[in-house]
mmCIF file of C-alpha atoms and ligand atoms in Angstrom:
data_model
loop_
_atom_site.group_PDB
_atom_site.id
_atom_site.type_symbol
_atom_site.label_atom_id
_atom_site.label_comp_id
_atom_site.label_asym_id
_atom_site.label_seq_id
_atom_site.Cartn_x
_atom_site.Cartn_y
_atom_site.Cartn_z
ATOM 1 C CA MET A 9 -4.829 -20.889 -16.895
ATOM 2 C CA ASN A 10 -1.554 -21.221 -14.737
ATOM 3 C CA ASP A 11 1.536 -19.256 -15.986
ATOM 4 C CA ARG A 12 3.733 -20.223 -12.902
ATOM 5 C CA PRO A 13 6.916 -21.977 -13.788
ATOM 6 C CA LEU A 14 6.505 -25.757 -13.254
ATOM 7 C CA PRO A 15 8.151 -27.019 -9.835
ATOM 8 C CA LEU A 16 10.906 -29.221 -11.302
ATOM 9 C CA ASP A 17 11.882 -30.452 -7.811
ATOM 10 C CA LYS A 18 8.424 -32.002 -7.374
ATOM 11 C CA ILE A 19 8.256 -33.182 -11.102
ATOM 12 C CA GLU A 20 11.651 -35.171 -10.413
ATOM 13 C CA ALA A 21 10.306 -36.502 -7.189
ATOM 14 C CA VAL A 22 7.091 -37.758 -9.271
ATOM 15 C CA ALA A 23 9.251 -39.521 -11.823
ATOM 16 C CA ALA A 24 11.411 -41.006 -8.885
ATOM 17 C CA LEU A 25 8.215 -42.475 -7.426
ATOM 18 C CA ILE A 26 6.991 -43.947 -10.543
ATOM 19 C CA ALA A 27 10.446 -45.370 -11.236
ATOM 20 C CA GLU A 28 10.523 -47.123 -7.984
ATOM 21 C CA SER A 29 6.794 -48.605 -8.304
ATOM 22 C CA ASN A 30 5.280 -51.450 -10.299
ATOM 23 C CA ARG A 31 1.625 -51.127 -9.674
ATOM 24 C CA VAL A 32 0.841 -47.436 -10.725
ATOM 25 C CA VAL A 33 -2.939 -46.416 -10.631
ATOM 26 C CA VAL A 34 -4.073 -43.150 -12.399
ATOM 27 C CA PHE A 35 -7.286 -41.572 -11.311
ATOM 28 C CA THR A 36 -8.399 -39.061 -13.530
ATOM 29 C CA GLY A 37 -11.505 -36.213 -13.348
ATOM 30 C CA ALA A 38 -12.838 -33.614 -15.963
ATOM 31 C CA GLY A 39 -9.527 -31.540 -15.246
ATOM 32 C CA VAL A 40 -7.328 -33.968 -17.421
ATOM 33 C CA SER A 41 -9.692 -33.085 -20.465
ATOM 34 C CA THR A 42 -10.056 -29.405 -20.081
ATOM 35 C CA GLU A 43 -6.948 -29.046 -22.366
ATOM 36 C CA SER A 44 -8.857 -31.144 -24.909
ATOM 37 C CA GLY A 45 -11.351 -28.661 -24.990
ATOM 38 C CA ILE A 46 -13.930 -30.093 -22.746
ATOM 39 C CA PRO A 47 -15.177 -28.001 -19.762
ATOM 40 C CA ASP A 48 -14.950 -29.372 -16.562
ATOM 41 C CA PHE A 49 -17.930 -28.914 -14.088
ATOM 42 C CA ARG A 50 -16.801 -26.747 -11.281
ATOM 43 C CA SER A 51 -14.205 -24.277 -12.805
ATOM 44 C CA PRO A 52 -15.196 -20.993 -13.902
ATOM 45 C CA GLY A 53 -16.883 -21.427 -17.443
ATOM 46 C CA GLY A 54 -17.467 -24.897 -16.544
ATOM 47 C CA ILE A 55 -20.305 -26.838 -17.469
ATOM 48 C CA TRP A 56 -22.418 -25.790 -14.337
ATOM 49 C CA SER A 57 -22.143 -22.178 -15.361
ATOM 50 C CA ARG A 58 -23.852 -23.122 -18.701
ATOM 51 C CA PHE A 59 -26.437 -25.871 -17.737
ATOM 52 C CA ASP A 60 -28.794 -26.688 -14.910
ATOM 53 C CA PRO A 61 -27.611 -29.630 -12.865
ATOM 54 C CA ASP A 62 -31.301 -30.693 -12.466
ATOM 55 C CA ASP A 63 -31.277 -31.620 -16.008
ATOM 56 C CA PHE A 64 -28.678 -34.194 -15.131
ATOM 57 C CA THR A 65 -30.911 -36.084 -12.626
ATOM 58 C CA ILE A 66 -32.344 -39.612 -13.837
ATOM 59 C CA ASP A 67 -35.990 -38.900 -12.439
ATOM 60 C CA LYS A 68 -36.098 -35.582 -14.652
ATOM 61 C CA PHE A 69 -34.714 -37.380 -17.746
ATOM 62 C CA LEU A 70 -37.313 -40.022 -17.045
ATOM 63 C CA TYR A 71 -40.489 -37.924 -16.659
ATOM 64 C CA ASP A 72 -39.862 -34.834 -18.466
ATOM 65 C CA PRO A 73 -39.700 -34.983 -22.438
ATOM 66 C CA GLU A 74 -38.203 -31.537 -22.699
ATOM 67 C CA CYS A 75 -35.398 -32.583 -20.624
ATOM 68 C CA ARG A 76 -34.643 -35.597 -22.960
ATOM 69 C CA ARG A 77 -34.855 -32.988 -26.051
ATOM 70 C CA LYS A 78 -32.487 -30.910 -24.413
ATOM 71 C CA GLN A 79 -29.792 -33.601 -23.915
ATOM 72 C CA TRP A 80 -30.389 -34.808 -27.308
ATOM 73 C CA ARG A 81 -29.934 -31.462 -28.757
ATOM 74 C CA PHE A 82 -26.658 -30.983 -26.573
ATOM 75 C CA LEU A 83 -25.401 -34.358 -27.963
ATOM 76 C CA LEU A 84 -26.160 -33.294 -31.456
ATOM 77 C CA ASN A 85 -24.931 -29.663 -31.519
ATOM 78 C CA SER A 86 -22.120 -29.139 -28.704
ATOM 79 C CA GLY A 87 -19.664 -30.983 -30.927
ATOM 80 C CA LEU A 88 -17.725 -31.447 -27.330
ATOM 81 C CA PHE A 89 -17.463 -35.152 -27.605
ATOM 82 C CA ASP A 90 -17.032 -35.569 -31.286
ATOM 83 C CA GLN A 91 -14.366 -33.335 -31.945
ATOM 84 C CA ALA A 92 -12.153 -33.475 -28.532
ATOM 85 C CA GLU A 93 -8.771 -35.207 -29.118
ATOM 86 C CA PRO A 94 -6.326 -36.713 -26.322
ATOM 87 C CA ASN A 95 -4.007 -34.307 -25.077
ATOM 88 C CA GLU A 96 -0.374 -34.432 -23.628
ATOM 89 C CA ALA A 97 -1.742 -35.513 -20.022
ATOM 90 C CA HIS A 98 -3.738 -38.682 -21.699
ATOM 91 C CA ARG A 99 -0.742 -39.473 -23.876
ATOM 92 C CA ALA A 100 1.584 -39.570 -20.928
ATOM 93 C CA VAL A 101 -0.787 -41.983 -19.236
ATOM 94 C CA ALA A 102 -0.892 -44.207 -22.169
ATOM 95 C CA TRP A 103 2.982 -44.307 -22.271
ATOM 96 C CA LEU A 104 2.865 -45.118 -18.573
ATOM 97 C CA GLU A 105 0.949 -48.259 -19.742
ATOM 98 C CA SER A 106 3.476 -48.846 -22.654
ATOM 99 C CA ILE A 107 6.320 -49.152 -20.459
ATOM 100 C CA GLY A 108 4.694 -51.696 -18.366
ATOM 101 C CA LYS A 109 4.338 -49.133 -15.153
ATOM 102 C CA LEU A 110 0.447 -48.837 -15.167
ATOM 103 C CA GLN A 111 -1.888 -51.132 -13.389
ATOM 104 C CA CYS A 112 -5.019 -49.268 -14.533
ATOM 105 C CA VAL A 113 -6.885 -45.969 -14.901
ATOM 106 C CA ILE A 114 -9.837 -45.088 -12.963
ATOM 107 C CA THR A 115 -11.554 -42.271 -14.389
ATOM 108 C CA GLN A 116 -14.660 -40.146 -13.704
ATOM 109 C CA ASN A 117 -14.656 -38.881 -17.146
ATOM 110 C CA VAL A 118 -16.983 -40.047 -19.953
ATOM 111 C CA ASP A 119 -15.124 -38.855 -23.105
ATOM 112 C CA ASP A 120 -13.356 -41.886 -24.245
ATOM 113 C CA LEU A 121 -10.104 -40.005 -24.255
ATOM 114 C CA HIS A 122 -8.013 -42.458 -22.418
ATOM 115 C CA GLN A 123 -8.757 -45.114 -24.781
ATOM 116 C CA ARG A 124 -8.153 -43.008 -27.788
ATOM 117 C CA ALA A 125 -4.860 -42.196 -26.498
ATOM 118 C CA GLY A 126 -3.828 -45.493 -26.395
ATOM 119 C CA ASN A 127 -4.529 -47.282 -22.943
ATOM 120 C CA ASP A 128 -6.110 -50.579 -23.324
ATOM 121 C CA PRO A 129 -10.011 -50.274 -22.653
ATOM 122 C CA SER A 130 -9.845 -53.324 -20.381
ATOM 123 C CA ARG A 131 -7.457 -51.250 -18.142
ATOM 124 C CA VAL A 132 -9.807 -48.071 -18.017
ATOM 125 C CA TYR A 133 -12.471 -48.086 -15.383
ATOM 126 C CA GLU A 134 -15.189 -45.789 -15.986
ATOM 127 C CA LEU A 135 -16.918 -44.925 -12.846
ATOM 128 C CA HIS A 136 -19.574 -42.665 -14.691
ATOM 129 C CA GLY A 137 -20.020 -44.417 -18.206
ATOM 130 C CA ASN A 138 -19.118 -43.374 -21.494
ATOM 131 C CA MET A 139 -20.843 -40.586 -23.796
ATOM 132 C CA ARG A 140 -19.965 -42.458 -26.921
ATOM 133 C CA TRP A 141 -22.226 -45.198 -26.046
ATOM 134 C CA ILE A 142 -26.331 -44.990 -25.841
ATOM 135 C CA LYS A 143 -28.288 -47.563 -24.116
ATOM 136 C CA CYS A 144 -31.887 -48.533 -24.330
ATOM 137 C CA LEU A 145 -33.763 -48.686 -21.234
ATOM 138 C CA GLY A 146 -36.306 -51.135 -22.688
ATOM 139 C CA CYS A 147 -33.891 -53.951 -24.074
ATOM 140 C CA TYR A 148 -30.561 -53.011 -22.644
ATOM 141 C CA GLU A 149 -29.076 -52.658 -26.329
ATOM 142 C CA ARG A 150 -26.075 -50.251 -26.537
ATOM 143 C CA PHE A 151 -25.472 -48.308 -29.810
ATOM 144 C CA THR A 152 -22.662 -46.071 -30.713
ATOM 145 C CA LEU A 153 -23.445 -42.326 -30.407
ATOM 146 C CA GLY A 154 -22.432 -42.060 -34.005
ATOM 147 C CA SER A 155 -24.960 -44.638 -35.334
ATOM 148 C CA ILE A 156 -27.705 -42.931 -33.230
ATOM 149 C CA LEU A 157 -26.840 -39.463 -34.439
ATOM 150 C CA GLN A 158 -27.094 -40.193 -37.906
ATOM 151 C CA THR A 159 -30.929 -41.242 -37.052
ATOM 152 C CA GLY A 160 -31.190 -38.297 -34.901
ATOM 153 C CA ARG A 161 -29.969 -35.934 -37.427
ATOM 154 C CA GLU A 162 -33.173 -36.847 -39.708
ATOM 155 C CA SER A 163 -35.678 -35.398 -37.357
ATOM 156 C CA ASP A 164 -36.073 -33.176 -34.799
ATOM 157 C CA GLU A 165 -37.749 -35.753 -32.342
ATOM 158 C CA VAL A 166 -35.642 -37.649 -29.713
ATOM 159 C CA PRO A 167 -34.881 -40.997 -31.288
ATOM 160 C CA SER A 168 -36.038 -44.100 -29.956
ATOM 161 C CA CYS A 169 -34.487 -47.748 -29.842
ATOM 162 C CA PRO A 170 -34.254 -49.176 -33.557
ATOM 163 C CA HIS A 171 -34.965 -52.409 -32.010
ATOM 164 C CA CYS A 172 -37.833 -52.048 -29.459
ATOM 165 C CA ARG A 173 -38.731 -48.416 -29.631
ATOM 166 C CA GLY A 174 -37.591 -48.116 -26.032
ATOM 167 C CA LEU A 175 -36.183 -44.898 -24.390
ATOM 168 C CA LEU A 176 -32.533 -44.206 -25.202
ATOM 169 C CA LYS A 177 -30.193 -42.804 -22.630
ATOM 170 C CA PRO A 178 -26.501 -41.805 -22.908
ATOM 171 C CA ASP A 179 -24.891 -44.570 -21.128
ATOM 172 C CA VAL A 180 -23.444 -42.161 -18.553
ATOM 173 C CA ILE A 181 -24.350 -41.972 -14.727
ATOM 174 C CA PHE A 182 -27.123 -39.417 -13.994
ATOM 175 C CA PHE A 183 -27.345 -37.690 -10.531
ATOM 176 C CA GLY A 184 -29.524 -40.314 -8.603
ATOM 177 C CA GLU A 185 -28.382 -43.515 -10.393
ATOM 178 C CA ALA A 186 -25.926 -46.052 -8.825
ATOM 179 C CA LEU A 187 -22.557 -46.403 -10.045
ATOM 180 C CA PRO A 188 -21.730 -49.405 -12.120
ATOM 181 C CA GLU A 189 -21.278 -51.805 -9.418
ATOM 182 C CA GLN A 190 -18.579 -54.375 -10.532
ATOM 183 C CA THR A 191 -16.539 -51.308 -12.111
ATOM 184 C CA LEU A 192 -16.691 -49.711 -8.981
ATOM 185 C CA ARG A 193 -15.650 -52.926 -6.850
ATOM 186 C CA GLU A 194 -12.684 -53.457 -9.310
ATOM 187 C CA ALA A 195 -11.709 -49.933 -9.210
ATOM 188 C CA ASN A 196 -11.682 -49.955 -5.470
ATOM 189 C CA ARG A 197 -9.568 -53.074 -5.359
ATOM 190 C CA HIS A 198 -6.863 -51.657 -7.910
ATOM 191 C CA ALA A 199 -6.939 -48.566 -5.602
ATOM 192 C CA ALA A 200 -6.301 -50.542 -2.523
ATOM 193 C CA THR A 201 -3.483 -52.828 -3.814
ATOM 194 C CA CYS A 202 -1.474 -50.307 -5.909
ATOM 195 C CA ASP A 203 1.698 -48.994 -4.749
ATOM 196 C CA LEU A 204 1.321 -45.307 -6.404
ATOM 197 C CA LEU A 205 -2.035 -43.506 -7.053
ATOM 198 C CA ILE A 206 -1.589 -40.309 -9.137
ATOM 199 C CA VAL A 207 -4.533 -38.048 -9.304
ATOM 200 C CA ILE A 208 -4.819 -35.905 -12.140
ATOM 201 C CA GLY A 209 -7.462 -33.215 -12.608
ATOM 202 C CA SER A 210 -10.155 -33.861 -10.092
ATOM 203 C CA SER A 211 -11.682 -31.678 -7.440
ATOM 204 C CA LEU A 212 -12.290 -34.946 -5.419
ATOM 205 C CA VAL A 213 -15.531 -33.854 -4.070
ATOM 206 C CA VAL A 214 -17.694 -36.236 -6.051
ATOM 207 C CA TYR A 215 -18.355 -39.306 -3.991
ATOM 208 C CA PRO A 216 -18.018 -42.403 -4.225
ATOM 209 C CA ALA A 217 -15.390 -41.837 -6.784
ATOM 210 C CA ALA A 218 -13.595 -39.551 -4.184
ATOM 211 C CA TYR A 219 -12.789 -42.632 -1.829
ATOM 212 C CA ILE A 220 -10.440 -43.943 -4.256
ATOM 213 C CA PRO A 221 -7.282 -42.055 -2.630
ATOM 214 C CA ILE A 222 -8.619 -42.975 0.760
ATOM 215 C CA TYR A 223 -8.503 -46.713 -0.434
ATOM 216 C CA ALA A 224 -5.048 -46.213 -1.956
ATOM 217 C CA LYS A 225 -3.548 -44.558 1.158
ATOM 218 C CA GLY A 226 -5.367 -47.116 3.431
ATOM 219 C CA GLY A 227 -3.433 -49.854 1.407
ATOM 220 C CA GLY A 228 -0.123 -48.027 1.961
ATOM 221 C CA ALA A 229 0.289 -46.493 -1.492
ATOM 222 C CA LYS A 230 2.055 -43.236 -2.110
ATOM 223 C CA LEU A 231 -0.295 -40.429 -3.266
ATOM 224 C CA VAL A 232 0.331 -37.803 -5.810
ATOM 225 C CA ILE A 233 -2.199 -34.961 -6.686
ATOM 226 C CA ILE A 234 -1.674 -32.904 -9.890
ATOM 227 C CA ASN A 235 -4.713 -30.522 -10.141
ATOM 228 C CA LEU A 236 -4.984 -26.795 -10.900
ATOM 229 C CA SER A 237 -6.907 -25.842 -7.691
ATOM 230 C CA GLU A 238 -6.585 -27.130 -3.990
ATOM 231 C CA THR A 239 -8.478 -30.372 -3.174
ATOM 232 C CA PRO A 240 -9.801 -31.877 0.128
ATOM 233 C CA TYR A 241 -6.944 -34.533 0.016
ATOM 234 C CA ASP A 242 -3.779 -32.311 -0.629
ATOM 235 C CA ALA A 243 -2.824 -32.403 2.971
ATOM 236 C CA ASN A 244 -2.785 -36.398 2.624
ATOM 237 C CA ALA A 245 -0.729 -36.330 -0.275
ATOM 238 C CA ASP A 246 3.075 -37.269 -0.559
ATOM 239 C CA ILE A 247 3.283 -34.687 -3.404
ATOM 240 C CA VAL A 248 0.666 -31.982 -4.522
ATOM 241 C CA ILE A 249 1.258 -30.026 -7.773
ATOM 242 C CA HIS A 250 -1.177 -27.148 -8.587
ATOM 243 C CA ALA A 251 -0.369 -26.755 -12.487
ATOM 244 C CA PRO A 252 -1.911 -27.946 -15.669
ATOM 245 C CA ALA A 253 -2.032 -31.458 -16.267
ATOM 246 C CA GLY A 254 -0.567 -31.463 -19.847
ATOM 247 C CA ALA A 255 2.645 -29.562 -19.301
ATOM 248 C CA THR A 256 3.029 -31.310 -15.788
ATOM 249 C CA MET A 257 2.600 -34.951 -17.086
ATOM 250 C CA SER A 258 4.794 -34.106 -20.152
ATOM 251 C CA ALA A 259 7.632 -33.030 -17.967
ATOM 252 C CA VAL A 260 6.981 -36.234 -15.652
ATOM 253 C CA VAL A 261 7.710 -38.370 -18.729
ATOM 254 C CA GLU A 262 10.700 -36.674 -19.608
ATOM 255 C CA ALA A 263 12.182 -36.878 -16.237
ATOM 256 C CA LEU A 264 11.140 -40.540 -15.940
ATOM 257 C CA ARG A 265 12.636 -41.363 -19.618
ATOM 258 C CA LYS A 266 16.030 -39.951 -18.231
ATOM 259 C CA ARG A 267 15.941 -42.093 -15.177
ATOM 260 C CA LEU A 268 14.880 -45.201 -17.099
ATOM 261 C CA HIS A 269 17.575 -44.895 -19.451
HETATM 262 P P1 LIG B 11 -14.465 -30.987 -11.254
HETATM 263 O O1 LIG B 11 -15.210 -31.084 -9.944
HETATM 264 O O2 LIG B 11 -14.974 -30.393 -12.215
HETATM 265 O O3 LIG B 11 -12.992 -30.794 -11.210
HETATM 266 C C1 LIG B 11 -11.958 -30.683 -12.185
HETATM 267 C C2 LIG B 11 -10.836 -30.123 -11.246
HETATM 268 O O4 LIG B 11 -9.889 -30.125 -12.416
HETATM 269 C C3 LIG B 11 -10.754 -28.793 -10.827
HETATM 270 O O5 LIG B 11 -10.378 -28.911 -9.274
HETATM 271 C C4 LIG B 11 -9.903 -28.015 -11.561
HETATM 272 O O6 LIG B 11 -9.123 -27.303 -10.835
HETATM 273 C C5 LIG B 11 -9.128 -29.096 -12.248
HETATM 274 N N1 LIG B 11 -8.470 -28.602 -13.514
HETATM 275 C C6 LIG B 11 -9.214 -27.929 -14.666
HETATM 276 N N2 LIG B 11 -8.365 -27.860 -15.607
HETATM 277 C C7 LIG B 11 -7.081 -28.372 -15.348
HETATM 278 C C8 LIG B 11 -5.893 -28.789 -15.796
HETATM 279 N N3 LIG B 11 -5.660 -28.145 -17.329
HETATM 280 N N4 LIG B 11 -4.899 -29.350 -15.159
HETATM 281 C C9 LIG B 11 -5.073 -29.578 -13.917
HETATM 282 N N5 LIG B 11 -6.399 -29.644 -13.255
HETATM 283 C C10 LIG B 11 -7.461 -29.188 -14.011
HETATM 284 O O7 LIG B 11 -14.374 -32.515 -12.108
HETATM 285 P P2 LIG B 11 -14.409 -33.891 -11.339
HETATM 286 O O8 LIG B 11 -14.087 -34.952 -12.120
HETATM 287 O O9 LIG B 11 -13.505 -33.959 -10.032
HETATM 288 O O10 LIG B 11 -15.834 -34.151 -10.982
HETATM 289 C C11 LIG B 11 -16.418 -35.319 -11.121
HETATM 290 C C12 LIG B 11 -17.681 -35.201 -12.353
HETATM 291 C C13 LIG B 11 -17.242 -34.346 -13.582
HETATM 292 C C14 LIG B 11 -17.634 -36.492 -12.822
HETATM 293 O O11 LIG B 11 -18.992 -36.659 -12.583
HETATM 294 C C15 LIG B 11 -17.378 -36.312 -14.244
HETATM 295 O O12 LIG B 11 -18.237 -37.590 -15.033
HETATM 296 C C16 LIG B 11 -17.748 -35.009 -14.619
HETATM 297 N N6 LIG B 11 -17.156 -34.244 -15.824
HETATM 298 C C17 LIG B 11 -16.773 -35.252 -16.896
HETATM 299 C C18 LIG B 11 -15.960 -34.523 -18.269
HETATM 300 C C19 LIG B 11 -15.339 -35.406 -19.148
HETATM 301 O O13 LIG B 11 -15.694 -36.468 -19.126
HETATM 302 N N7 LIG B 11 -14.135 -34.764 -19.671
HETATM 303 C C20 LIG B 11 -16.452 -33.155 -18.304
HETATM 304 C C21 LIG B 11 -17.159 -32.467 -17.301
HETATM 305 C C22 LIG B 11 -17.501 -32.983 -16.254
#
């Protein structure tokens, strides 16, 4: 992954920024969850090297029954979202909430791992939805993935809504779909009013989510980016760390604990 030693001076500097901040917002992308075994989109071996992005467009999902079958088989067989557990980085973010530093988490991820690490769900703004939920496009009822998978495992067919027989869709944002308006508005507001934004594991190329660092900087916040590869916002950040999220965030927690005691 990245065997270079962690830049301890930068880790101390991030801990110092958190210590003097009161409204920290953490903004995460797929890179915060790769150490939990969920591949990201763009890294080598990532999801785009194994799947056709076209299968994740809303148009194709609606008109092509084979696309829906593929999606369903992926949900049934990949085990990705069933088996993944929060890693050190998710736990570090949850710890920031437990010590009263964290305003909220804004995430592009759909894996539920921040909530499972201990963040209060009301403080997690999911810009792209949540894979653990299935929505009926007929009556808008939501079901847990677990309850629908149980029905789905009994037959090879794509299951339909148990209430109205409508089309079921993972409650995540497909290409071509609008982001959830209120969640995006709230997320932008938190970004614009925080005093420190920490980006963890995002290539910062997917819009409108990637506007979050711009809103934060525009509101006068400090910006920290922790990501394996370079991002288009590195030049605007106060601190950039190109290192794995888990080890970096654990080291930040350790440095911060020392400062707070
Ligand atoms: P991306 O564009 O795939 O970028 C991920 C970034 O994370 C890359 O720049 C990597 O260098 C970096 N990265 C990978 N592993 C690590 C690590 N261990 N530590 C630090 N950095 C790392 O993903 P984005 O989130 O920026 O793009 C947004 C897409 C990806 C959203 O639509 C997500 O819904 C979608 N996605 C989510 C998941 C998930 O829920 N876990 C998985 C795959 C894709």
